[in-house]
GROMACS .gro file of C-alpha atoms in nm:
model
  515
    1MET     CA    1  -1.457   2.728   2.729
    2THR     CA    2  -1.260   3.014   2.502
    3ILE     CA    3  -1.226   3.067   2.146
    4GLY     CA    4  -0.860   3.100   2.187
    5SER     CA    5  -0.811   2.850   2.462
    6ASN     CA    6  -0.544   2.543   2.413
    7SER     CA    7  -0.822   2.264   2.521
    8PRO     CA    8  -0.835   1.982   2.312
    9THR     CA    9  -1.183   2.082   2.171
   10ARG     CA   10  -1.065   2.416   2.065
   11GLN     CA   11  -1.026   2.286   1.684
   12GLY     CA   12  -1.356   2.130   1.668
   13GLN     CA   13  -1.491   2.435   1.830
   14LEU     CA   14  -1.341   2.641   1.557
   15SER     CA   15  -1.440   2.443   1.280
   16VAL     CA   16  -1.830   2.425   1.409
   17LEU     CA   17  -1.793   2.836   1.395
   18LEU     CA   18  -1.653   2.823   1.055
   19ALA     CA   19  -1.924   2.600   0.946
   20VAL     CA   20  -2.220   2.776   1.087
   21CYS     CA   21  -2.047   3.114   0.985
   22LEU     CA   22  -2.032   2.962   0.614
   23ALA     CA   23  -2.392   2.872   0.626
   24ALA     CA   24  -2.486   3.214   0.788
   25LEU     CA   25  -2.295   3.400   0.511
   26ILE     CA   26  -2.532   3.262   0.232
   27LEU     CA   27  -2.816   3.386   0.404
   28PRO     CA   28  -2.751   3.774   0.310
   29LEU     CA   29  -2.595   3.679  -0.018
   30SER     CA   30  -2.930   3.520  -0.109
   31PHE     CA   31  -3.140   3.815   0.019
   32SER     CA   32  -2.927   4.058  -0.129
   33GLY     CA   33  -2.841   3.907  -0.459
   34ALA     CA   34  -3.238   3.861  -0.530
   35ALA     CA   35  -3.283   4.225  -0.469
   36MET     CA   36  -3.001   4.295  -0.710
   37ALA     CA   37  -3.145   4.056  -0.948
   38THR     CA   38  -3.528   4.145  -0.933
   39HIS     CA   39  -3.517   4.395  -1.225
   40THR     CA   40  -3.338   4.143  -1.486
   41ILE     CA   41  -3.550   3.847  -1.355
   42GLY     CA   42  -3.846   4.046  -1.442
   43GLN     CA   43  -3.715   4.159  -1.792
   44GLU     CA   44  -3.630   3.768  -1.878
   45LEU     CA   45  -3.933   3.590  -1.692
   46GLY     CA   46  -4.195   3.862  -1.695
   47GLY     CA   47  -4.491   3.869  -1.401
   48THR     CA   48  -4.707   4.111  -1.248
   49ALA     CA   49  -4.563   4.343  -1.010
   50ALA     CA   50  -4.709   4.141  -0.712
   51ALA     CA   51  -4.531   3.829  -0.876
   52MET     CA   52  -4.193   4.029  -0.879
   53ASN     CA   53  -4.243   4.101  -0.483
   54TRP     CA   54  -4.278   3.731  -0.452
   55ILE     CA   55  -3.908   3.690  -0.544
   56THR     CA   56  -3.811   3.839  -0.209
   57ASN     CA   57  -4.127   3.784   0.005
   58SER     CA   58  -4.162   3.406  -0.070
   59PHE     CA   59  -3.823   3.382   0.092
   60MET     CA   60  -3.903   3.598   0.377
   61LEU     CA   61  -4.226   3.438   0.444
   62THR     CA   62  -4.096   3.071   0.491
   63PHE     CA   63  -3.791   3.199   0.659
   64GLY     CA   64  -3.944   3.399   0.932
   65GLY     CA   65  -4.241   3.146   0.962
   66PHE     CA   66  -4.029   2.867   1.016
   67LEU     CA   67  -3.769   2.995   1.229
   68MET     CA   68  -3.916   2.961   1.578
   69THR     CA   69  -4.034   2.604   1.468
   70ALA     CA   70  -3.673   2.510   1.354
   71GLY     CA   71  -3.534   2.627   1.681
   72ALA     CA   72  -3.786   2.404   1.880
   73LEU     CA   73  -3.717   2.107   1.645
   74SER     CA   74  -3.344   2.155   1.702
   75ASP     CA   75  -3.383   2.108   2.051
   76VAL     CA   76  -3.599   1.781   2.034
   77PHE     CA   77  -3.433   1.625   1.733
   78GLY     CA   78  -3.081   1.738   1.753
   79ARG     CA   79  -2.921   2.061   1.664
   80LYS     CA   80  -2.674   1.898   1.437
   81ARG     CA   81  -2.947   1.737   1.250
   82ILE     CA   82  -3.146   2.045   1.190
   83PHE     CA   83  -2.839   2.217   1.088
   84ILE     CA   84  -2.717   1.963   0.843
   85SER     CA   85  -3.084   1.932   0.681
   86GLY     CA   86  -3.115   2.273   0.643
   87VAL     CA   87  -2.771   2.349   0.440
   88VAL     CA   88  -2.846   2.041   0.230
   89LEU     CA   89  -3.175   2.151   0.138
   90PHE     CA   90  -3.067   2.514   0.075
   91ALA     CA   91  -2.800   2.411  -0.146
   92LEU     CA   92  -3.038   2.198  -0.380
   93ALA     CA   93  -3.286   2.456  -0.374
   94SER     CA   94  -3.016   2.695  -0.481
   95LEU     CA   95  -2.922   2.465  -0.750
   96GLY     CA   96  -3.290   2.472  -0.882
   97LEU     CA   97  -3.323   2.803  -0.864
   98SER     CA   98  -2.995   2.860  -1.096
   99VAL     CA   99  -3.199   2.641  -1.384
  100ALA     CA  100  -3.570   2.786  -1.292
  101PRO     CA  101  -3.778   2.835  -1.600
  102SER     CA  102  -4.039   3.052  -1.493
  103LEU     CA  103  -4.113   3.304  -1.236
  104GLY     CA  104  -4.393   3.087  -1.041
  105ILE     CA  105  -4.115   2.797  -1.000
  106LEU     CA  106  -3.861   3.040  -0.888
  107ASN     CA  107  -4.085   3.175  -0.630
  108GLY     CA  108  -4.173   2.826  -0.521
  109LEU     CA  109  -3.815   2.731  -0.489
  110ARG     CA  110  -3.734   3.066  -0.309
  111ALA     CA  111  -4.008   2.957  -0.050
  112VAL     CA  112  -3.810   2.616   0.004
  113GLN     CA  113  -3.491   2.829   0.019
  114GLY     CA  114  -3.640   3.028   0.295
  115LEU     CA  115  -3.768   2.670   0.491
  116ALA     CA  116  -3.413   2.555   0.466
  117ALA     CA  117  -3.231   2.886   0.555
  118ALA     CA  118  -3.458   2.845   0.886
  119ALA     CA  119  -3.334   2.518   0.964
  120ALA     CA  120  -2.967   2.609   0.916
  121LEU     CA  121  -3.000   2.932   1.103
  122ALA     CA  122  -3.212   2.789   1.393
  123GLY     CA  123  -3.000   2.451   1.420
  124GLY     CA  124  -2.658   2.623   1.378
  125SER     CA  125  -2.732   2.884   1.614
  126ALA     CA  126  -2.829   2.643   1.897
  127ALA     CA  127  -2.504   2.426   1.809
  128LEU     CA  128  -2.304   2.710   1.872
  129ALA     CA  129  -2.446   2.796   2.230
  130GLN     CA  130  -2.349   2.444   2.333
  131GLU     CA  131  -1.988   2.488   2.180
  132PHE     CA  132  -1.904   2.791   2.366
  133GLU     CA  133  -1.928   2.916   2.730
  134GLY     CA  134  -1.958   3.294   2.883
  135HIS     CA  135  -1.741   3.548   2.695
  136ALA     CA  136  -1.644   3.297   2.403
  137ARG     CA  137  -2.019   3.228   2.335
  138THR     CA  138  -2.065   3.614   2.311
  139ARG     CA  139  -1.755   3.638   2.058
  140ALA     CA  140  -1.895   3.348   1.862
  141PHE     CA  141  -2.217   3.492   1.826
  142SER     CA  142  -2.044   3.841   1.740
  143MET     CA  143  -1.877   3.637   1.464
  144ILE     CA  144  -2.220   3.529   1.301
  145GLY     CA  145  -2.309   3.903   1.301
  146THR     CA  146  -1.976   3.996   1.156
  147THR     CA  147  -2.042   3.729   0.872
  148PHE     CA  148  -2.384   3.852   0.816
  149GLY     CA  149  -2.199   4.205   0.786
  150VAL     CA  150  -1.981   4.067   0.546
  151GLY     CA  151  -2.242   3.935   0.330
  152LEU     CA  152  -2.442   4.238   0.329
  153ALA     CA  153  -2.130   4.433   0.259
  154PHE     CA  154  -2.009   4.257  -0.022
  155GLY     CA  155  -2.329   4.076  -0.135
  156PRO     CA  156  -2.442   4.363  -0.367
  157ILE     CA  157  -2.138   4.425  -0.542
  158LEU     CA  158  -2.053   4.050  -0.575
  159SER     CA  159  -2.425   3.992  -0.719
  160GLY     CA  160  -2.361   4.287  -0.954
  161PHE     CA  161  -2.056   4.150  -1.062
  162LEU     CA  162  -2.216   3.770  -1.125
  163ILE     CA  163  -2.521   3.913  -1.278
  164GLU     CA  164  -2.331   4.142  -1.535
  165SER     CA  165  -2.083   3.844  -1.606
  166PHE     CA  166  -2.247   3.534  -1.581
  167GLY     CA  167  -2.638   3.635  -1.569
  168TRP     CA  168  -2.885   3.621  -1.276
  169ARG     CA  169  -2.865   3.271  -1.231
  170SER     CA  170  -2.523   3.254  -1.111
  171ILE     CA  171  -2.601   3.416  -0.776
  172PHE     CA  172  -2.817   3.149  -0.676
  173LEU     CA  173  -2.553   2.906  -0.789
  174SER     CA  174  -2.303   3.049  -0.547
  175GLY     CA  175  -2.556   2.949  -0.258
  176THR     CA  176  -2.514   2.564  -0.378
  177LEU     CA  177  -2.098   2.625  -0.376
  178VAL     CA  178  -2.096   2.810  -0.043
  179GLY     CA  179  -2.326   2.528   0.119
  180SER     CA  180  -2.124   2.254   0.002
  181LEU     CA  181  -1.842   2.384   0.164
  182SER     CA  182  -2.005   2.425   0.503
  183LEU     CA  183  -2.129   2.087   0.481
  184LEU     CA  184  -1.771   1.908   0.449
  185ILE     CA  185  -1.660   2.095   0.748
  186ALA     CA  186  -1.943   2.064   0.981
  187ILE     CA  187  -2.057   1.676   0.916
  188PRO     CA  188  -1.700   1.550   1.061
  189ARG     CA  189  -1.702   1.810   1.338
  190MET     CA  190  -1.996   1.883   1.462
  191THR     CA  191  -2.123   1.703   1.785
  192GLU     CA  192  -2.480   1.623   1.826
  193SER     CA  193  -2.673   1.769   2.115
  194LYS     CA  194  -3.061   1.802   2.250
  195ASN     CA  195  -3.237   1.942   2.521
  196PRO     CA  196  -3.245   1.642   2.766
  197ASP     CA  197  -3.582   1.820   2.944
  198ALA     CA  198  -3.775   1.824   2.590
  199ALA     CA  199  -4.091   1.621   2.636
  200GLY     CA  200  -4.186   1.623   2.276
  201PHE     CA  201  -4.260   1.892   1.992
  202ASP     CA  202  -4.574   2.138   1.988
  203TRP     CA  203  -4.700   2.047   1.650
  204PHE     CA  204  -5.029   2.267   1.701
  205GLY     CA  205  -4.842   2.571   1.819
  206ALA     CA  206  -4.630   2.540   1.516
  207ALA     CA  207  -4.905   2.514   1.283
  208THR     CA  208  -5.128   2.816   1.420
  209PHE     CA  209  -4.818   3.031   1.469
  210THR     CA  210  -4.683   2.974   1.107
  211ALA     CA  211  -5.057   3.027   0.950
  212MET     CA  212  -5.076   3.373   1.154
  213LEU     CA  213  -4.746   3.502   0.993
  214SER     CA  214  -4.839   3.324   0.643
  215LEU     CA  215  -5.187   3.484   0.648
  216LEU     CA  216  -5.083   3.836   0.776
  217THR     CA  217  -4.793   3.831   0.504
  218PHE     CA  218  -5.031   3.700   0.209
  219ALA     CA  219  -5.260   3.998   0.347
  220LEU     CA  220  -5.009   4.299   0.308
  221ILE     CA  221  -4.886   4.173  -0.019
  222GLU     CA  222  -5.216   4.139  -0.160
  223GLY     CA  223  -5.377   4.458  -0.011
  224PRO     CA  224  -5.243   4.713  -0.264
  225ALA     CA  225  -5.368   4.494  -0.569
  226ASN     CA  226  -5.713   4.374  -0.428
  227GLY     CA  227  -5.811   4.667  -0.190
  228TRP     CA  228  -5.791   4.656   0.167
  229THR     CA  229  -6.148   4.628   0.222
  230SER     CA  230  -6.199   4.352  -0.052
  231ALA     CA  231  -6.324   4.026   0.097
  232TYR     CA  232  -6.036   3.853   0.006
  233VAL     CA  233  -5.800   4.067   0.206
  234LEU     CA  234  -6.038   4.087   0.501
  235THR     CA  235  -6.057   3.714   0.518
  236LEU     CA  236  -5.665   3.661   0.526
  237LEU     CA  237  -5.658   3.939   0.799
  238PHE     CA  238  -5.934   3.778   1.016
  239GLY     CA  239  -5.781   3.453   0.976
  240ALA     CA  240  -5.428   3.588   1.107
  241ALA     CA  241  -5.611   3.719   1.404
  242ALA     CA  242  -5.780   3.391   1.475
  243ALA     CA  243  -5.456   3.183   1.422
  244LEU     CA  244  -5.288   3.428   1.673
  245ILE     CA  245  -5.568   3.386   1.932
  246GLY     CA  246  -5.535   3.004   1.875
  247PHE     CA  247  -5.161   3.009   1.917
  248VAL     CA  248  -5.155   3.234   2.232
  249ALA     CA  249  -5.448   3.002   2.393
  250LEU     CA  250  -5.234   2.666   2.323
  251GLU     CA  251  -4.903   2.793   2.440
  252ASN     CA  252  -5.069   2.864   2.800
  253ARG     CA  253  -5.179   2.501   2.810
  254VAL     CA  254  -4.907   2.286   2.674
  255ARG     CA  255  -4.637   2.160   2.853
  256GLN     CA  256  -4.353   2.212   2.609
  257PRO     CA  257  -4.480   2.505   2.435
  258LEU     CA  258  -4.319   2.626   2.098
  259LEU     CA  259  -4.316   2.953   2.245
  260ASP     CA  260  -4.254   3.021   2.629
  261LEU     CA  261  -4.485   3.348   2.672
  262SER     CA  262  -4.345   3.389   3.015
  263LEU     CA  263  -4.036   3.521   2.869
  264PHE     CA  264  -4.234   3.844   2.766
  265ARG     CA  265  -4.220   3.938   3.151
  266TYR     CA  266  -3.872   4.010   3.126
  267ALA     CA  267  -3.825   4.362   3.030
  268ARG     CA  268  -3.492   4.318   2.860
  269PHE     CA  269  -3.586   4.018   2.673
  270VAL     CA  270  -3.890   4.241   2.536
  271GLY     CA  271  -3.609   4.509   2.453
  272VAL     CA  272  -3.364   4.284   2.266
  273GLN     CA  273  -3.659   4.172   2.056
  274VAL     CA  274  -3.720   4.563   1.943
  275LEU     CA  275  -3.352   4.570   1.821
  276PRO     CA  276  -3.402   4.361   1.518
  277ILE     CA  277  -3.741   4.535   1.444
  278ALA     CA  278  -3.602   4.871   1.448
  279THR     CA  279  -3.300   4.750   1.252
  280THR     CA  280  -3.538   4.616   0.989
  281TYR     CA  281  -3.725   4.969   0.958
  282SER     CA  282  -3.404   5.176   0.934
  283TYR     CA  283  -3.167   4.948   0.721
  284VAL     CA  284  -3.285   4.609   0.593
  285VAL     CA  285  -3.568   4.766   0.398
  286LEU     CA  286  -3.326   4.964   0.206
  287LEU     CA  287  -3.117   4.677   0.103
  288ILE     CA  288  -3.444   4.593  -0.106
  289LEU     CA  289  -3.564   4.927  -0.194
  290LEU     CA  290  -3.237   5.096  -0.295
  291PRO     CA  291  -3.160   4.869  -0.582
  292LEU     CA  292  -3.466   4.875  -0.726
  293ARG     CA  293  -3.436   5.239  -0.708
  294PHE     CA  294  -3.083   5.251  -0.838
  295VAL     CA  295  -3.134   5.015  -1.119
  296GLY     CA  296  -3.500   5.045  -1.195
  297ILE     CA  297  -3.572   5.428  -1.158
  298GLU     CA  298  -3.213   5.582  -1.204
  299GLY     CA  299  -3.060   5.365  -1.479
  300TYR     CA  300  -2.770   5.240  -1.301
  301ASP     CA  301  -2.616   4.917  -1.384
  302GLU     CA  302  -2.605   4.628  -1.144
  303ILE     CA  303  -2.228   4.675  -1.078
  304GLU     CA  304  -2.252   5.072  -1.036
  305ALA     CA  305  -2.531   4.974  -0.801
  306GLY     CA  306  -2.373   4.738  -0.589
  307LEU     CA  307  -2.074   5.001  -0.526
  308LEU     CA  308  -2.313   5.257  -0.418
  309MET     CA  309  -2.473   4.989  -0.172
  310LEU     CA  310  -2.111   4.957  -0.003
  311ALA     CA  311  -2.168   5.284   0.132
  312LEU     CA  312  -2.475   5.169   0.323
  313SER     CA  313  -2.362   4.796   0.398
  314ALA     CA  314  -1.951   4.875   0.431
  315PRO     CA  315  -2.007   4.976   0.787
  316MET     CA  316  -2.148   4.645   0.909
  317LEU     CA  317  -1.787   4.496   0.854
  318VAL     CA  318  -1.668   4.711   1.146
  319VAL     CA  319  -1.921   4.854   1.329
  320PRO     CA  320  -2.070   4.541   1.483
  321LEU     CA  321  -1.747   4.434   1.633
  322LEU     CA  322  -1.675   4.773   1.742
  323ALA     CA  323  -2.020   4.797   1.937
  324ALA     CA  324  -1.936   4.436   2.096
  325THR     CA  325  -1.623   4.575   2.236
  326LEU     CA  326  -1.748   4.904   2.367
  327ALA     CA  327  -2.038   4.746   2.556
  328ARG     CA  328  -1.788   4.587   2.807
  329ARG     CA  329  -1.787   4.965   2.942
  330ILE     CA  330  -2.107   5.117   2.805
  331ALA     CA  331  -2.456   4.981   2.851
  332ALA     CA  332  -2.596   4.830   2.558
  333GLY     CA  333  -2.909   5.009   2.566
  334MET     CA  334  -2.706   5.335   2.521
  335LEU     CA  335  -2.479   5.206   2.251
  336ALA     CA  336  -2.807   5.067   2.065
  337GLY     CA  337  -3.041   5.364   2.098
  338THR     CA  338  -2.752   5.600   1.999
  339GLY     CA  339  -2.727   5.401   1.702
  340LEU     CA  340  -3.083   5.416   1.603
  341LEU     CA  341  -3.053   5.776   1.649
  342ILE     CA  342  -2.781   5.793   1.410
  343ALA     CA  343  -2.963   5.610   1.165
  344ALA     CA  344  -3.261   5.834   1.194
  345ALA     CA  345  -3.049   6.115   1.117
  346GLY     CA  346  -2.903   5.933   0.800
  347LEU     CA  347  -3.253   5.852   0.696
  348PHE     CA  348  -3.368   6.211   0.700
  349TYR     CA  349  -3.044   6.296   0.508
  350LEU     CA  350  -3.140   6.047   0.250
  351SER     CA  351  -3.477   6.232   0.216
  352ARG     CA  352  -3.279   6.540   0.113
  353ILE     CA  353  -3.122   6.370  -0.165
  354GLU     CA  354  -3.345   6.407  -0.503
  355ILE     CA  355  -3.367   6.140  -0.755
  356GLY     CA  356  -3.093   6.149  -1.042
  357ALA     CA  357  -2.862   6.368  -0.806
  358ASP     CA  358  -2.493   6.326  -0.833
  359THR     CA  359  -2.386   5.962  -0.723
  360MET     CA  360  -2.156   6.080  -0.448
  361ALA     CA  361  -2.451   6.283  -0.285
  362LEU     CA  362  -2.578   5.969  -0.177
  363VAL     CA  363  -2.273   5.818   0.008
  364PRO     CA  364  -2.280   6.037   0.309
  365PRO     CA  365  -2.629   5.949   0.407
  366LEU     CA  366  -2.593   5.567   0.365
  367LEU     CA  367  -2.280   5.566   0.550
  368LEU     CA  368  -2.466   5.741   0.853
  369ILE     CA  369  -2.742   5.462   0.834
  370GLY     CA  370  -2.476   5.199   0.776
  371ILE     CA  371  -2.312   5.302   1.097
  372GLY     CA  372  -2.602   5.377   1.312
  373ALA     CA  373  -2.767   5.036   1.215
  374GLY     CA  374  -2.460   4.861   1.292
  375MET     CA  375  -2.445   4.964   1.661
  376PRO     CA  376  -2.754   4.717   1.751
  377TRP     CA  377  -2.676   4.490   1.501
  378GLY     CA  378  -2.336   4.390   1.700
  379LEU     CA  379  -2.524   4.344   2.030
  380MET     CA  380  -2.853   4.193   1.982
  381ASP     CA  381  -2.745   3.841   1.878
  382GLY     CA  382  -2.530   3.826   2.172
  383LEU     CA  383  -2.783   3.978   2.427
  384SER     CA  384  -3.049   3.751   2.303
  385VAL     CA  385  -2.868   3.406   2.366
  386THR     CA  386  -2.739   3.494   2.715
  387LEU     CA  387  -3.135   3.593   2.847
  388VAL     CA  388  -3.230   3.240   2.896
  389PRO     CA  389  -3.073   2.923   3.038
  390LYS     CA  390  -2.834   2.737   2.826
  391GLU     CA  391  -3.077   2.437   2.789
  392GLN     CA  392  -3.321   2.647   2.619
  393ALA     CA  393  -3.098   2.795   2.356
  394GLY     CA  394  -3.308   2.667   2.088
  395MET     CA  395  -3.600   2.831   2.182
  396ALA     CA  396  -3.413   3.167   2.273
  397THR     CA  397  -3.254   3.173   1.947
  398GLY     CA  398  -3.598   3.063   1.784
  399ILE     CA  399  -3.755   3.370   1.910
  400PHE     CA  400  -3.515   3.617   1.852
  401ASN     CA  401  -3.427   3.502   1.498
  402THR     CA  402  -3.786   3.471   1.438
  403THR     CA  403  -3.869   3.829   1.590
  404LYS     CA  404  -3.594   3.933   1.324
  405VAL     CA  405  -3.661   3.757   1.005
  406ALA     CA  406  -4.058   3.733   1.061
  407GLY     CA  407  -4.035   4.111   1.114
  408GLU     CA  408  -3.828   4.142   0.801
  409GLY     CA  409  -4.076   3.979   0.612
  410ILE     CA  410  -4.380   4.163   0.734
  411THR     CA  411  -4.218   4.475   0.720
  412LEU     CA  412  -4.090   4.451   0.346
  413ALA     CA  413  -4.455   4.336   0.258
  414MET     CA  414  -4.588   4.624   0.443
  415VAL     CA  415  -4.339   4.897   0.335
  416ASN     CA  416  -4.405   4.788  -0.040
  417ALA     CA  417  -4.788   4.861   0.001
  418ILE     CA  418  -4.702   5.191   0.163
  419LEU     CA  419  -4.470   5.327  -0.130
  420ALA     CA  420  -4.712   5.190  -0.389
  421ALA     CA  421  -5.002   5.395  -0.188
  422PHE     CA  422  -4.760   5.707  -0.182
  423ALA     CA  423  -4.686   5.631  -0.565
  424ALA     CA  424  -5.037   5.642  -0.640
  425SER     CA  425  -5.146   5.932  -0.442
  426ALA     CA  426  -4.843   6.124  -0.595
  427LEU     CA  427  -4.946   6.005  -0.950
  428GLN     CA  428  -5.281   6.111  -0.882
  429GLN     CA  429  -5.180   6.462  -0.831
  430ALA     CA  430  -4.949   6.466  -1.094
  431ILE     CA  431  -5.161   6.348  -1.384
  432SER     CA  432  -5.500   6.395  -1.228
  433GLY     CA  433  -5.827   6.347  -1.488
  434LYS     CA  434  -5.578   6.152  -1.759
  435PHE     CA  435  -5.598   5.793  -1.631
  436ASN     CA  436  -5.873   5.621  -1.377
  437GLY     CA  437  -5.778   5.480  -1.035
  438ASP     CA  438  -5.717   5.121  -1.166
  439GLU     CA  439  -5.445   5.228  -1.413
  440ILE     CA  440  -5.302   5.457  -1.167
  441GLY     CA  441  -5.281   5.198  -0.898
  442ALA     CA  442  -5.118   4.924  -1.121
  443ALA     CA  443  -4.849   5.185  -1.241
  444ALA     CA  444  -4.783   5.281  -0.919
  445ARG     CA  445  -4.736   4.919  -0.818
  446HIS     CA  446  -4.488   4.888  -1.090
  447LEU     CA  447  -4.321   5.170  -0.998
  448ALA     CA  448  -4.296   5.053  -0.646
  449THR     CA  449  -4.077   4.775  -0.781
  450GLY     CA  450  -3.855   4.977  -0.972
  451ASP     CA  451  -4.025   4.895  -1.285
  452LEU     CA  452  -4.044   5.241  -1.442
  453ALA     CA  453  -4.081   5.110  -1.829
  454ARG     CA  454  -4.411   4.918  -1.742
  455ALA     CA  455  -4.527   5.197  -1.553
  456ALA     CA  456  -4.486   5.433  -1.856
  457HIS     CA  457  -4.635   5.143  -2.053
  458LEU     CA  458  -4.936   5.157  -1.832
  459LEU     CA  459  -4.965   5.524  -1.850
  460PRO     CA  460  -4.903   5.642  -2.247
  461GLY     CA  461  -4.808   5.980  -2.283
  462ILE     CA  462  -4.643   6.024  -1.910
  463SER     CA  463  -4.286   6.098  -1.958
  464PRO     CA  464  -4.020   5.865  -1.761
  465GLU     CA  465  -3.907   6.206  -1.605
  466THR     CA  466  -4.254   6.275  -1.447
  467LEU     CA  467  -4.263   5.897  -1.336
  468ALA     CA  468  -3.947   5.928  -1.166
  469ALA     CA  469  -3.997   6.253  -1.013
  470THR     CA  470  -4.331   6.075  -0.852
  471TYR     CA  471  -4.123   5.795  -0.751
  472GLY     CA  472  -3.886   6.048  -0.558
  473THR     CA  473  -4.203   6.201  -0.378
  474ALA     CA  474  -4.328   5.867  -0.283
  475PHE     CA  475  -3.993   5.763  -0.153
  476ASP     CA  476  -3.941   6.061   0.047
  477ALA     CA  477  -4.288   5.992   0.236
  478LEU     CA  478  -4.193   5.655   0.306
  479ILE     CA  479  -3.846   5.766   0.443
  480TYR     CA  480  -4.062   5.986   0.691
  481VAL     CA  481  -4.257   5.667   0.794
  482LEU     CA  482  -3.913   5.486   0.892
  483ILE     CA  483  -3.785   5.798   1.075
  484ALA     CA  484  -4.066   5.786   1.294
  485ILE     CA  485  -4.057   5.420   1.363
  486THR     CA  486  -3.678   5.389   1.434
  487LEU     CA  487  -3.708   5.702   1.688
  488LEU     CA  488  -4.000   5.515   1.845
  489ALA     CA  489  -3.783   5.214   1.873
  490ALA     CA  490  -3.480   5.422   1.984
  491ALA     CA  491  -3.700   5.556   2.263
  492VAL     CA  492  -3.814   5.204   2.372
  493VAL     CA  493  -3.435   5.069   2.377
  494PHE     CA  494  -3.337   5.362   2.587
  495GLY     CA  495  -3.616   5.246   2.848
  496LEU     CA  496  -3.580   4.858   2.838
  497LEU     CA  497  -3.208   4.846   2.791
  498ASP     CA  498  -3.060   5.132   2.932
  499ASN     CA  499  -2.854   4.939   3.196
  500ALA     CA  500  -2.788   4.609   3.033
  501LYS     CA  501  -2.421   4.471   2.935
  502PRO     CA  502  -2.341   4.173   2.781
  503SER     CA  503  -2.124   4.095   3.061
  504GLU     CA  504  -2.403   4.107   3.335
  505GLU     CA  505  -2.602   3.898   3.118
  506GLU     CA  506  -2.330   3.615   3.112
  507ALA     CA  507  -2.304   3.615   3.457
  508ASN     CA  508  -2.682   3.608   3.530
  509PRO     CA  509  -2.844   3.457   3.246
  510VAL     CA  510  -3.205   3.487   3.388
  511VAL     CA  511  -3.334   3.815   3.508
  512SER     CA  512  -3.602   3.920   3.705
  513PRO     CA  513  -3.962   4.033   3.559
  514GLY     CA  514  -3.934   4.399   3.510
  515GLU     CA  515  -3.568   4.406   3.524
   0.00000   0.00000   0.00000
């Protein structure tokens, strides 16, 4: 079946695609909108630096932790059922967020929103895989990538406008409105489908996998405040390791595993999983860090910050589709690896721009990063779903999306911890002897979240200019870490996806080990 065919199912196919794209649209809007609103939410509801981090981390934790489970559930209980349930819950959670009275309740609802987003994305992706075949399926999944690009491109400026005009609560209410529209289209048009070979659901696998991700993310978030060698953090890390060992042991024994570990014998499959990790370090983390820097450290208002973020996100409107077109003639690995090199160059350029520099100086490096990250972004969704048989679409999308979103959650927690550590080190050098380590550490954690005012309150007598310069030193040091990881990922992609093309995967959906 093709998207442009004259078959009787064409209207139904397009309706399903539109419904899933609308659901996919609200995910980046929720992601970028919360980042833009963090500073304003903190001013109204208060909270510690760790609590402010949970505005993003609670969503990412449950989103990433539940994606694989949601993919498996969709194969067993029905793709439409999981998709509809996810969108309904997301719309209700968004409505609750728009009236949340405290930061604790808001963070709890963000966790519920993440669970719902996982169900909507996994169920919707698996449903699309049943609706389309061959090149049409690749184009359909490319549309999902483009939709995310639209959300990422216009999310910051739309969120900035909503915050300035109607307050931060309006950004969550928009999720309710778009989710409701998706339901109106999907309910009458989407057909139910399941994996006929599904023998049941791996509840123990789901529990151990979710526990592993949750404990690891908790440890990364709590480490800066409690100390990496504290009993609390070490217990979380050992618990995550134990859950991982238990998960692997269980998955090798059950008949219908949550994760078919044998898939990791395929070099191309592993290579595809590297792509979302690479784009997370080179691109996604900036969607959170830069609004905090622009609004909290450099003093931009939300609309100005949103306009500046367009330079980073606007390439996602064009580059993913261009990369998908070029992949018909150029190996996907070559395109993706080249894109990561371009992103790394953009990151280095960004590290040369000082805090407080002219706004236009930031545009070229942000454009480079967006263009570079957009190249693998436009390829990885289509590649991921064509590497396994159609009947395992739920597991395939679950694995890929879990790698992408769980990686984002873990990476964001890790990057926040690294930035806080670099800020503490820079503060220690700048104001040595004036304050003790606990005071400097607390101020550094607030600086990492873009809360310059609270950092200044904790360090009386230290000028905002000194604190901003300290943040700039820490931010540049973090960028070098991101560059190193991006270059390493590019090398892996060149090696594992050197000759992969979407057309080849469509013709031969199951590859040989080591291929």
